[in-house]
CSV table of C-alpha atoms and ligand atoms in Angstrom, one decimal:
chain,number,residue,atom,x,y,z
A,1,MET,CA,-22.5,16.5,41.2
A,2,PHE,CA,-19.1,15.0,41.7
A,3,GLU,CA,-16.5,15.9,44.4
A,4,PRO,CA,-14.7,19.2,44.2
A,5,SER,CA,-11.5,17.5,43.1
A,6,VAL,CA,-13.1,16.3,39.8
A,7,TYR,CA,-13.8,19.8,38.7
A,8,LYS,CA,-10.4,21.1,39.8
A,9,ALA,CA,-8.7,18.3,37.8
A,10,ARG,CA,-10.8,19.1,34.7
A,11,ARG,CA,-9.9,22.8,34.9
A,12,ALA,CA,-6.3,22.0,35.3
A,13,ALA,CA,-6.3,19.6,32.3
A,14,LEU,CA,-8.1,22.4,30.2
A,15,ILE,CA,-5.3,24.8,31.2
A,16,GLN,CA,-2.7,22.3,30.1
A,17,LYS,CA,-4.4,21.7,26.8
A,18,LEU,CA,-4.6,25.4,26.1
A,19,ALA,CA,-1.0,25.9,27.1
A,20,ALA,CA,0.0,23.0,24.7
A,21,MET,CA,-1.8,25.1,21.9
A,22,GLY,CA,0.3,28.1,22.9
A,23,ILE,CA,-2.2,29.9,25.0
A,24,HIS,CA,-0.8,30.8,28.4
A,25,ASP,CA,-2.8,33.9,29.5
A,26,GLY,CA,-6.2,35.5,29.1
A,27,VAL,CA,-9.5,34.3,30.5
A,28,ALA,CA,-11.5,31.2,29.6
A,29,LEU,CA,-15.0,32.5,30.3
A,30,PHE,CA,-18.0,30.1,30.8
A,31,PRO,CA,-21.3,31.9,31.1
A,32,GLY,CA,-23.9,29.8,32.8
A,33,ASN,CA,-27.4,29.7,31.5
A,34,ARG,CA,-30.1,32.0,32.8
A,35,GLU,CA,-33.8,31.5,33.3
A,36,SER,CA,-35.6,31.7,30.0
A,37,PRO,CA,-39.2,33.1,30.1
A,38,MET,CA,-41.9,31.3,28.2
A,39,ASN,CA,-44.6,34.0,28.1
A,40,TYR,CA,-43.7,36.4,30.9
A,41,ALA,CA,-40.7,36.8,33.1
A,42,ASP,CA,-41.7,34.6,36.1
A,43,ASN,CA,-43.1,31.8,33.9
A,44,THR,CA,-40.0,30.1,32.7
A,45,TYR,CA,-38.9,27.1,30.7
A,46,ARG,CA,-37.3,24.3,32.7
A,47,PHE,CA,-33.9,25.6,33.6
A,48,ARG,CA,-31.1,23.7,32.0
A,49,GLN,CA,-27.5,24.6,32.8
A,50,ASP,CA,-25.0,24.7,30.0
A,51,SER,CA,-23.2,21.5,29.6
A,52,SER,CA,-19.7,22.8,29.5
A,53,PHE,CA,-20.4,24.9,32.6
A,54,LEU,CA,-21.6,21.7,34.3
A,55,TYR,CA,-18.5,19.8,33.2
A,56,TYR,CA,-16.0,22.3,34.6
A,57,PHE,CA,-18.0,23.8,37.4
A,58,GLY,CA,-20.7,21.3,38.3
A,59,LEU,CA,-23.3,24.0,39.5
A,60,ALA,CA,-26.8,24.0,38.1
A,61,GLU,CA,-28.0,27.4,39.4
A,62,PRO,CA,-29.3,30.0,36.8
A,63,GLY,CA,-27.5,33.3,36.3
A,64,MET,CA,-23.9,32.3,37.2
A,65,ALA,CA,-20.7,32.9,35.2
A,66,ALA,CA,-17.3,31.3,35.8
A,67,ALA,CA,-13.9,32.1,34.6
A,68,ILE,CA,-10.4,30.6,34.5
A,69,ASP,CA,-7.6,33.0,34.5
A,70,LEU,CA,-5.0,31.1,32.5
A,71,ALA,CA,-2.0,33.0,33.8
A,72,SER,CA,-2.6,32.5,37.5
A,73,GLU,CA,-4.6,29.2,36.9
A,74,LYS,CA,-7.2,30.4,39.4
A,75,SER,CA,-10.9,30.0,38.9
A,76,VAL,CA,-13.6,32.4,39.9
A,77,LEU,CA,-17.3,32.0,40.3
A,78,PHE,CA,-19.4,35.1,39.6
A,79,ALA,CA,-22.9,35.0,41.2
A,80,ASP,CA,-25.0,36.7,43.7
A,81,ASP,CA,-26.4,35.4,46.9
A,82,ILE,CA,-30.1,35.4,47.0
A,83,SER,CA,-31.8,38.2,48.9
A,84,LEU,CA,-34.2,37.8,51.8
A,85,ASP,CA,-37.1,38.5,49.4
A,86,ASP,CA,-35.9,35.7,47.0
A,87,MET,CA,-35.5,33.3,49.9
A,88,VAL,CA,-39.2,33.6,50.7
A,89,TRP,CA,-40.0,32.2,47.3
A,90,THR,CA,-37.2,29.8,46.8
A,91,GLY,CA,-36.3,28.7,50.2
A,92,PRO,CA,-32.8,28.9,51.6
A,93,LYS,CA,-29.9,28.2,49.2
A,94,ALA,CA,-26.3,27.5,49.8
A,95,SER,CA,-24.2,30.8,49.6
A,96,VAL,CA,-22.2,31.5,46.5
A,97,ARG,CA,-19.1,30.8,48.5
A,98,GLU,CA,-20.3,27.4,49.6
A,99,GLN,CA,-21.3,26.6,46.1
A,100,ALA,CA,-17.9,27.6,44.8
A,101,ASP,CA,-16.3,25.3,47.5
A,102,SER,CA,-18.5,22.4,46.3
A,103,ALA,CA,-16.8,22.7,42.9
A,104,GLY,CA,-13.3,23.5,44.2
A,105,ILE,CA,-13.5,27.0,42.7
A,106,ASP,CA,-10.8,29.3,44.2
A,107,ALA,CA,-12.8,32.6,44.5
A,108,ALA,CA,-16.5,33.7,44.6
A,109,GLU,CA,-17.3,37.3,43.5
A,110,PRO,CA,-20.5,39.2,42.9
A,111,LEU,CA,-21.7,39.1,39.3
A,112,SER,CA,-21.3,42.8,39.0
A,113,THR,CA,-17.5,42.4,39.1
A,114,LEU,CA,-17.3,40.2,36.0
A,115,SER,CA,-16.9,43.0,33.5
A,116,GLY,CA,-14.1,44.5,35.5
A,117,PHE,CA,-12.4,41.1,35.8
A,118,CYS,CA,-12.6,40.6,32.0
A,119,ALA,CA,-11.5,44.2,31.1
A,120,ALA,CA,-8.4,44.4,28.9
A,121,LYS,CA,-7.8,40.6,29.0
A,122,ARG,CA,-7.9,38.2,26.1
A,123,MET,CA,-11.2,36.4,26.3
A,124,LEU,CA,-11.8,32.9,25.2
A,125,TYR,CA,-15.4,31.6,24.9
A,126,LEU,CA,-17.4,28.9,23.4
A,127,PRO,CA,-20.0,29.6,20.7
A,128,PRO,CA,-23.2,30.9,22.4
A,129,TYR,CA,-26.4,29.1,21.4
A,130,ARG,CA,-28.8,31.5,23.3
A,131,MET,CA,-29.2,35.1,22.4
A,132,ASP,CA,-29.1,36.4,26.0
A,133,ILE,CA,-25.7,34.8,26.4
A,134,GLN,CA,-24.6,36.3,23.1
A,135,ALA,CA,-25.7,39.7,24.3
A,136,GLN,CA,-23.7,39.1,27.6
A,137,LEU,CA,-20.6,38.2,25.7
A,138,ALA,CA,-21.0,41.2,23.4
A,139,GLU,CA,-21.1,43.5,26.4
A,140,LEU,CA,-18.1,41.8,28.1
A,141,THR,CA,-15.9,41.6,25.0
A,142,GLY,CA,-17.0,44.9,23.3
A,143,VAL,CA,-17.5,42.8,20.1
A,144,ALA,CA,-20.7,43.7,18.0
A,145,LEU,CA,-23.6,41.4,18.9
A,146,GLY,CA,-23.6,39.7,15.4
A,147,ALA,CA,-19.8,39.1,15.5
A,148,VAL,CA,-19.9,37.3,18.8
A,149,PRO,CA,-20.3,33.7,17.5
A,150,GLY,CA,-17.5,34.2,15.0
A,151,GLY,CA,-15.2,35.3,17.9
A,152,ALA,CA,-15.4,32.0,19.7
A,153,SER,CA,-12.0,30.5,20.5
A,154,MET,CA,-11.2,27.6,18.2
A,155,GLU,CA,-8.6,26.5,20.7
A,156,LEU,CA,-11.1,26.4,23.5
A,157,ILE,CA,-13.6,24.6,21.3
A,158,ARG,CA,-11.0,21.9,20.4
A,159,ALA,CA,-9.7,21.6,24.0
A,160,VAL,CA,-13.3,21.2,25.4
A,161,ILE,CA,-14.4,18.7,22.8
A,162,ALA,CA,-11.1,16.7,23.3
A,163,MET,CA,-11.9,16.4,27.0
A,164,ARG,CA,-15.7,16.0,27.1
A,165,GLU,CA,-15.8,13.4,24.3
A,166,ILE,CA,-13.8,10.9,26.3
A,167,LYS,CA,-16.0,9.9,29.2
A,168,GLU,CA,-14.6,9.3,32.7
A,169,ASP,CA,-15.7,6.1,34.4
A,170,ARG,CA,-17.8,8.2,36.8
A,171,GLU,CA,-19.6,9.7,33.8
A,172,ILE,CA,-20.2,6.3,32.2
A,173,GLU,CA,-21.8,5.2,35.4
A,174,ARG,CA,-24.2,8.2,35.1
A,175,ILE,CA,-24.9,7.8,31.5
A,176,GLU,CA,-25.7,4.1,32.1
A,177,ARG,CA,-28.1,5.2,34.8
A,178,ALA,CA,-29.8,7.5,32.3
A,179,VAL,CA,-29.9,4.6,29.8
A,180,ASP,CA,-31.5,2.3,32.3
A,181,CYS,CA,-34.1,4.9,33.0
A,182,SER,CA,-34.6,5.3,29.3
A,183,ILE,CA,-35.2,1.6,29.0
A,184,ASP,CA,-37.9,1.9,31.7
A,185,MET,CA,-39.5,4.7,29.6
A,186,HIS,CA,-39.6,2.4,26.6
A,187,LEU,CA,-40.8,-0.7,28.4
A,188,ALA,CA,-43.6,1.3,30.0
A,189,VAL,CA,-44.8,2.6,26.6
A,190,ILE,CA,-44.3,-0.7,24.8
A,191,THR,CA,-46.1,-2.8,27.3
A,192,THR,CA,-49.1,-0.3,27.7
A,193,ALA,CA,-49.9,0.9,24.2
A,194,LYS,CA,-53.3,-0.2,23.0
A,195,PRO,CA,-55.4,0.6,19.9
A,196,GLY,CA,-57.6,3.6,20.8
A,197,MET,CA,-55.0,5.3,23.0
A,198,SER,CA,-53.6,8.6,22.0
A,199,GLU,CA,-49.9,9.4,21.3
A,200,ALA,CA,-50.2,11.9,24.1
A,201,GLN,CA,-51.1,9.3,26.7
A,202,LEU,CA,-48.0,7.3,25.8
A,203,MET,CA,-46.0,10.5,25.8
A,204,ALA,CA,-47.2,11.1,29.3
A,205,LEU,CA,-46.1,7.6,30.3
A,206,ALA,CA,-42.6,8.2,29.0
A,207,TYR,CA,-42.4,11.5,31.0
A,208,ARG,CA,-43.7,9.7,34.1
A,209,GLU,CA,-40.8,7.2,34.0
A,210,ALA,CA,-38.2,9.9,33.4
A,211,LEU,CA,-39.5,12.0,36.3
A,212,THR,CA,-39.8,9.0,38.6
A,213,GLY,CA,-36.1,8.3,37.7
A,214,GLY,CA,-35.3,11.7,39.3
A,215,GLY,CA,-34.6,13.6,36.1
A,216,MET,CA,-36.4,14.7,32.9
A,217,PRO,CA,-36.5,13.5,29.3
A,218,SER,CA,-33.2,14.4,27.7
A,219,PHE,CA,-35.1,15.9,24.7
A,220,PRO,CA,-38.7,16.2,23.7
A,221,PRO,CA,-39.7,12.7,23.0
A,222,ILE,CA,-41.0,11.5,19.7
A,223,ALA,CA,-44.0,9.3,20.4
A,224,THR,CA,-45.7,8.7,17.1
A,225,THR,CA,-47.9,6.6,14.9
A,226,ARG,CA,-46.2,8.4,11.9
A,227,GLY,CA,-42.6,7.2,12.2
A,228,SER,CA,-41.8,8.2,8.7
A,229,VAL,CA,-41.8,11.9,9.9
A,230,LEU,CA,-38.3,11.7,11.4
A,231,HIS,CA,-38.8,14.2,14.1
A,232,ASN,CA,-42.5,14.3,14.6
A,233,HIS,CA,-43.4,16.4,17.6
A,234,GLY,CA,-47.1,16.2,17.4
A,235,TYR,CA,-49.0,14.0,19.8
A,236,GLY,CA,-52.6,14.2,18.4
A,237,ASN,CA,-53.0,10.9,16.6
A,238,THR,CA,-54.9,7.8,17.9
A,239,LEU,CA,-53.3,4.3,17.8
A,240,THR,CA,-54.9,1.9,15.4
A,241,ASP,CA,-54.5,-1.8,15.2
A,242,GLY,CA,-52.2,-3.0,12.5
A,243,GLY,CA,-50.1,0.2,12.6
A,244,LEU,CA,-46.6,0.8,14.1
A,245,PHE,CA,-45.6,3.0,17.0
A,246,LEU,CA,-42.2,4.7,17.1
A,247,LEU,CA,-40.9,5.9,20.4
A,248,ASP,CA,-37.6,8.0,20.4
A,249,ALA,CA,-37.1,9.0,24.0
A,250,GLY,CA,-34.4,9.2,26.6
A,251,ALA,CA,-34.0,10.2,30.2
A,252,GLU,CA,-31.5,12.7,31.7
A,253,THR,CA,-30.1,12.2,35.2
A,254,ASP,CA,-30.6,14.9,37.8
A,255,ASP,CA,-27.0,16.0,37.0
A,256,GLY,CA,-27.4,16.1,33.3
A,257,TYR,CA,-26.3,12.8,31.7
A,258,SER,CA,-28.4,11.6,28.8
A,259,GLY,CA,-29.8,8.4,27.4
A,260,ASP,CA,-31.4,8.3,23.8
A,261,LEU,CA,-33.2,5.2,22.6
A,262,THR,CA,-35.7,4.4,19.8
A,263,SER,CA,-38.1,1.5,19.6
A,264,THR,CA,-40.6,0.6,16.8
A,265,PHE,CA,-43.3,-1.8,17.8
A,266,PRO,CA,-46.7,-3.1,16.4
A,267,ILE,CA,-49.8,-1.5,17.8
A,268,GLY,CA,-51.4,-4.9,17.5
A,269,ARG,CA,-49.6,-7.8,19.2
A,270,ARG,CA,-47.5,-8.8,16.2
A,271,TYR,CA,-45.8,-7.2,13.3
A,272,ASN,CA,-47.4,-8.1,10.0
A,273,ASP,CA,-45.2,-9.9,7.4
A,274,ARG,CA,-43.9,-6.6,5.8
A,275,GLN,CA,-43.4,-4.9,9.1
A,276,ARG,CA,-41.5,-7.9,10.4
A,277,ALA,CA,-39.3,-8.1,7.3
A,278,VAL,CA,-38.3,-4.4,7.4
A,279,TYR,CA,-37.8,-4.3,11.2
A,280,GLN,CA,-35.5,-7.3,11.0
A,281,ILE,CA,-33.4,-5.4,8.4
A,282,VAL,CA,-33.1,-2.4,10.8
A,283,LEU,CA,-32.0,-4.7,13.6
A,284,ASP,CA,-29.4,-6.3,11.3
A,285,ALA,CA,-28.2,-2.8,10.3
A,286,GLY,CA,-27.7,-1.9,13.9
A,287,ARG,CA,-25.8,-5.1,14.6
A,288,ALA,CA,-23.5,-4.4,11.6
A,289,ALA,CA,-22.9,-0.8,12.7
A,290,SER,CA,-22.2,-1.7,16.3
A,291,GLN,CA,-19.8,-4.5,15.2
A,292,ALA,CA,-17.9,-1.9,13.1
A,293,ILE,CA,-17.1,0.2,16.2
A,294,ALA,CA,-13.5,-0.1,17.4
A,295,PRO,CA,-11.0,2.5,18.5
A,296,GLY,CA,-9.4,4.2,15.4
A,297,VAL,CA,-12.2,3.3,13.1
A,298,PRO,CA,-14.0,6.2,11.5
A,299,TYR,CA,-17.7,6.3,12.5
A,300,ARG,CA,-18.5,6.8,8.9
A,301,GLN,CA,-17.6,3.1,8.4
A,302,ALA,CA,-20.3,2.1,11.0
A,303,HIS,CA,-22.7,4.3,9.0
A,304,PHE,CA,-21.9,2.5,5.7
A,305,ALA,CA,-22.0,-0.9,7.3
A,306,ALA,CA,-25.7,-0.1,8.3
A,307,ALA,CA,-26.4,1.5,4.9
A,308,ARG,CA,-25.1,-1.7,3.1
A,309,VAL,CA,-27.3,-4.0,5.2
A,310,ILE,CA,-30.3,-1.8,4.6
A,311,ALA,CA,-29.7,-1.7,0.8
A,312,GLN,CA,-29.1,-5.4,0.6
A,313,GLY,CA,-32.2,-6.1,2.8
A,314,LEU,CA,-34.4,-3.8,0.7
A,315,LYS,CA,-33.0,-5.5,-2.4
A,316,GLY,CA,-34.1,-8.8,-0.9
A,317,LEU,CA,-37.6,-7.4,-0.6
A,318,GLY,CA,-37.6,-6.3,-4.2
A,319,LEU,CA,-37.6,-2.5,-3.3
A,320,MET,CA,-34.0,-1.9,-4.5
A,321,LYS,CA,-32.1,-3.6,-7.4
A,322,GLY,CA,-28.8,-3.8,-9.0
A,323,ASP,CA,-25.4,-3.3,-7.5
A,324,MET,CA,-25.9,-2.4,-3.8
A,325,GLU,CA,-22.3,-1.3,-3.3
A,326,ALA,CA,-22.6,1.2,-6.0
A,327,ALA,CA,-26.1,2.2,-4.8
A,328,VAL,CA,-24.8,3.0,-1.4
A,329,ALA,CA,-21.8,4.8,-2.8
A,330,ASP,CA,-24.2,6.9,-5.0
A,331,GLY,CA,-26.6,7.5,-2.1
A,332,ALA,CA,-29.6,5.7,-3.4
A,333,HIS,CA,-30.3,4.0,-0.1
A,334,ALA,CA,-30.9,7.4,1.4
A,335,LEU,CA,-34.4,7.4,0.0
A,336,PHE,CA,-35.1,4.9,2.9
A,337,PHE,CA,-32.3,5.9,5.3
A,338,PRO,CA,-31.9,9.6,5.0
A,339,HIS,CA,-30.0,10.3,8.3
A,340,GLY,CA,-26.7,9.4,9.9
A,341,VAL,CA,-26.2,6.3,12.0
A,342,GLY,CA,-25.5,8.1,15.2
A,343,HIS,CA,-24.0,10.9,17.3
A,344,GLN,CA,-22.0,11.3,20.4
A,345,MET,CA,-23.9,11.4,23.7
A,346,GLY,CA,-23.1,12.6,27.2
A,347,LEU,CA,-24.0,15.8,29.0
A,348,ASP,CA,-25.9,16.7,25.8
A,349,VAL,CA,-28.0,14.2,24.0
A,350,HIS,CA,-26.3,15.3,20.9
A,351,ASP,CA,-23.1,15.8,22.8
A,352,LEU,CA,-21.1,19.0,22.3
A,353,GLU,CA,-23.2,20.0,19.2
A,354,ALA,CA,-23.4,23.6,20.4
A,355,LEU,CA,-19.6,23.8,19.8
A,356,GLY,CA,-20.1,23.1,16.1
A,357,GLU,CA,-21.2,19.8,14.6
A,358,ILE,CA,-18.3,19.8,12.2
A,359,HIS,CA,-15.7,20.2,15.0
A,360,VAL,CA,-17.3,17.4,17.0
A,361,GLY,CA,-17.9,14.8,14.3
A,362,TYR,CA,-15.3,15.5,11.6
A,363,PRO,CA,-11.5,15.4,11.6
A,364,GLU,CA,-10.0,18.9,11.5
A,365,GLY,CA,-10.0,20.1,7.9
A,366,GLU,CA,-12.4,17.6,6.6
A,367,HIS,CA,-15.8,18.7,5.2
A,368,LYS,CA,-19.1,17.1,5.3
A,369,SER,CA,-20.5,15.5,2.2
A,370,ALA,CA,-23.2,17.4,0.4
A,371,GLN,CA,-24.9,14.2,-0.7
A,372,PHE,CA,-28.4,13.7,0.5
A,373,GLY,CA,-28.5,11.4,3.4
A,374,LEU,CA,-24.6,11.6,4.0
A,375,LYS,CA,-24.9,15.4,4.8
A,376,SER,CA,-26.9,14.4,7.9
A,377,LEU,CA,-24.1,12.2,9.2
A,378,ARG,CA,-23.2,14.0,12.5
A,379,MET,CA,-20.3,11.7,13.4
A,380,ALA,CA,-17.8,10.5,10.9
A,381,LYS,CA,-14.4,10.7,12.5
A,382,PRO,CA,-12.5,7.9,14.1
A,383,VAL,CA,-13.8,6.8,17.4
A,384,ARG,CA,-11.7,6.5,20.6
A,385,ALA,CA,-12.1,4.4,23.7
A,386,GLY,CA,-14.4,6.2,26.2
A,387,MET,CA,-16.6,7.8,23.6
A,388,VAL,CA,-20.3,7.2,23.9
A,389,LEU,CA,-22.3,6.9,20.6
A,390,THR,CA,-25.8,6.2,19.5
A,391,VAL,CA,-26.4,3.5,16.9
A,392,GLU,CA,-29.7,4.4,15.3
A,393,PRO,CA,-30.3,3.1,11.8
A,394,GLY,CA,-33.8,3.3,10.3
A,395,ILE,CA,-35.9,2.6,7.3
A,396,TYR,CA,-38.6,5.0,6.4
A,397,PHE,CA,-41.2,5.1,3.6
A,398,ILE,CA,-41.4,8.9,3.2
A,399,GLU,CA,-44.2,9.4,0.7
A,400,GLY,CA,-43.4,13.0,-0.3
A,401,LEU,CA,-39.8,11.9,-0.9
A,402,ILE,CA,-40.7,8.9,-2.9
A,403,ASP,CA,-43.0,11.0,-5.0
A,404,ILE,CA,-40.4,13.5,-5.8
A,405,TRP,CA,-37.6,11.0,-6.6
A,406,LYS,CA,-40.0,9.0,-8.7
A,407,ARG,CA,-41.1,12.0,-10.6
A,408,GLU,CA,-37.4,13.0,-11.2
A,409,GLY,CA,-36.5,9.5,-12.3
A,410,LYS,CA,-33.8,9.5,-9.6
A,411,PHE,CA,-31.8,6.3,-9.2
A,412,THR,CA,-34.1,4.2,-11.4
A,413,GLN,CA,-31.2,1.8,-11.8
A,414,TYR,CA,-31.4,1.0,-8.0
A,415,ILE,CA,-34.9,1.7,-6.9
A,416,ASN,CA,-37.9,-0.4,-7.9
A,417,TYR,CA,-40.5,2.4,-7.9
A,418,ALA,CA,-43.2,0.1,-9.2
A,419,GLU,CA,-42.8,-2.4,-6.4
A,420,LEU,CA,-42.5,0.5,-3.8
A,421,GLU,CA,-46.0,1.7,-4.6
A,422,SER,CA,-47.7,-1.0,-2.4
A,423,TRP,CA,-45.2,-0.4,0.5
A,424,ARG,CA,-45.4,3.4,0.7
A,425,ALA,CA,-47.8,3.5,3.6
A,426,LEU,CA,-45.7,1.2,5.8
A,427,GLY,CA,-44.4,4.1,7.9
A,428,GLY,CA,-41.1,4.4,9.6
A,429,PHE,CA,-38.8,2.1,11.5
A,430,ARG,CA,-35.8,3.0,13.7
A,431,ASN,CA,-33.9,1.2,16.4
A,432,GLU,CA,-31.6,3.2,18.6
A,433,GLU,CA,-29.1,2.0,21.2
A,434,ASP,CA,-26.3,3.7,23.2
A,435,TRP,CA,-22.8,2.2,22.9
A,436,LEU,CA,-19.5,2.8,24.7
A,437,VAL,CA,-16.3,2.4,22.7
A,438,SER,CA,-14.1,0.0,24.6
A,439,GLN,CA,-10.3,-0.8,24.1
A,440,SER,CA,-11.2,-3.4,21.6
A,441,GLY,CA,-14.7,-2.8,20.3
A,442,ALA,CA,-17.8,-1.5,21.9
A,443,ARG,CA,-20.3,-2.3,24.6
A,444,ARG,CA,-24.0,-1.5,24.7
A,445,LEU,CA,-24.9,0.6,27.6
A,446,GLY,CA,-27.8,-0.1,30.0
A,447,LYS,CA,-29.6,-3.1,31.4
A,448,PRO,CA,-30.7,-6.0,29.1
A,449,PHE,CA,-33.3,-4.8,26.6
A,450,ASP,CA,-34.0,-7.4,23.9
A,451,LYS,CA,-35.3,-5.7,20.8
A,452,SER,CA,-35.7,-8.9,18.7
A,453,ILE,CA,-39.0,-9.5,17.0
A,454,ALA,CA,-39.9,-12.3,19.4
A,455,ALA,CA,-39.1,-10.1,22.4
A,456,MET,CA,-40.9,-7.1,21.1
A,457,GLU,CA,-44.0,-9.2,20.4
A,458,GLY,CA,-43.6,-10.8,23.8
A,459,TYR,CA,-43.8,-7.3,25.5
A,460,ARG,CA,-46.9,-6.7,23.4
A,461,GLY,CA,-48.5,-9.8,25.0
A,462,ALA,CA,-48.3,-12.1,21.9
B,501,LIG,N1,-33.5,11.9,19.6
B,501,LIG,C1,-33.0,12.4,18.4
B,501,LIG,C2,-31.9,11.5,18.0
B,501,LIG,O1,-32.0,10.3,18.0
B,501,LIG,O2,-30.9,11.9,17.5
B,502,MN,MN1,-33.2,9.4,19.7
B,503,MN,MN1,-30.1,9.8,18.8
């Protein structure tokens, strides 16, 4: 947690932003997250505070709510002190008043007074992503349960995105700490993996590094011998020599800042010739994308910079053919690179996505493309100094997709299906890094982490 003045200043800036949009009164309400039961009430998922609550109020206790009265500019924390019975189980906790002070919050009130506070006031809230919070908002606003998400305040969404997406220096320091820990997760896995081990063993190693760093993984890691399944969350396979391992994993700091990295390495000591060739294209695509990052430049351009390198590289291998500019414009490369080049990252690993992907990643009024591949581009809008973005191109041999496109005769002018047959079992490759937009370009976050072929084979003991 930062000092109280940080949260006070953020709330004051939010009030200003809303005033600039013509909103001078009402209540900006931030429900904190609650405990979430796994299979019975006392056996809960790990508690994770809502990220906007963390940003404006800093507190990571379950069952709180906070409000900013826009007319008086006063903030109120609604929460209950623990009972003596609770204390036996949880140990002593700071009082609600003390917690409010630690975040510079003007008043602390019991949770039972929240509905009275909100009554007959205009309520501004962010879209809920948990049903219990949606139900709480329905009760507080009197809006029907199903209508609650649609009643979220566009002005509040825009104001919160505008603030959270430009990282303060103190936040960059935390994110960089998360990235450093994420690098430790990757190096532990890359240097330990051996034929005969299970994916679960390597998953456990990644967890160990994240926990040792003081936090948790920032999302359920992907630790897989089947990298062509983009978000593979099974961990039951055994590593076999000659195959590839894909690790997509990041750490979260104890106060909620994320890292998000992907590595693809040989389960033996060296990549074979085809693996090496494809991996190098992915590295080159990442370099092209990161070099395209500069303030004012739409992130879509970084995506296309990566896509062009991938298409040209695959043409060089005989897997694509024809005019690669046209192939990329038509979306043919998406057979191999079906996702976007990256997303914003901060207090959420996909930062701010709960507020609406379109509002976070696209200029107001602009729609997402419906084209396969491009429709998965989360971030397309011009970037600004202080934004943190992932750069994560990949090449995948997705057998089911190849079969369908081949059967449909899709893009036969660009794709060499005959040549592709002998490559289809190669698997999936992704390289993911975290970048900060600077005044003139971008800087990779985190300590040195060489992903070159020589370095990766070096980690593997070659
Ligand atoms: N970890 C999921 C992603 O890279 O976006
Ligand atoms: Mn990732
Ligand atoms: Mn990512």
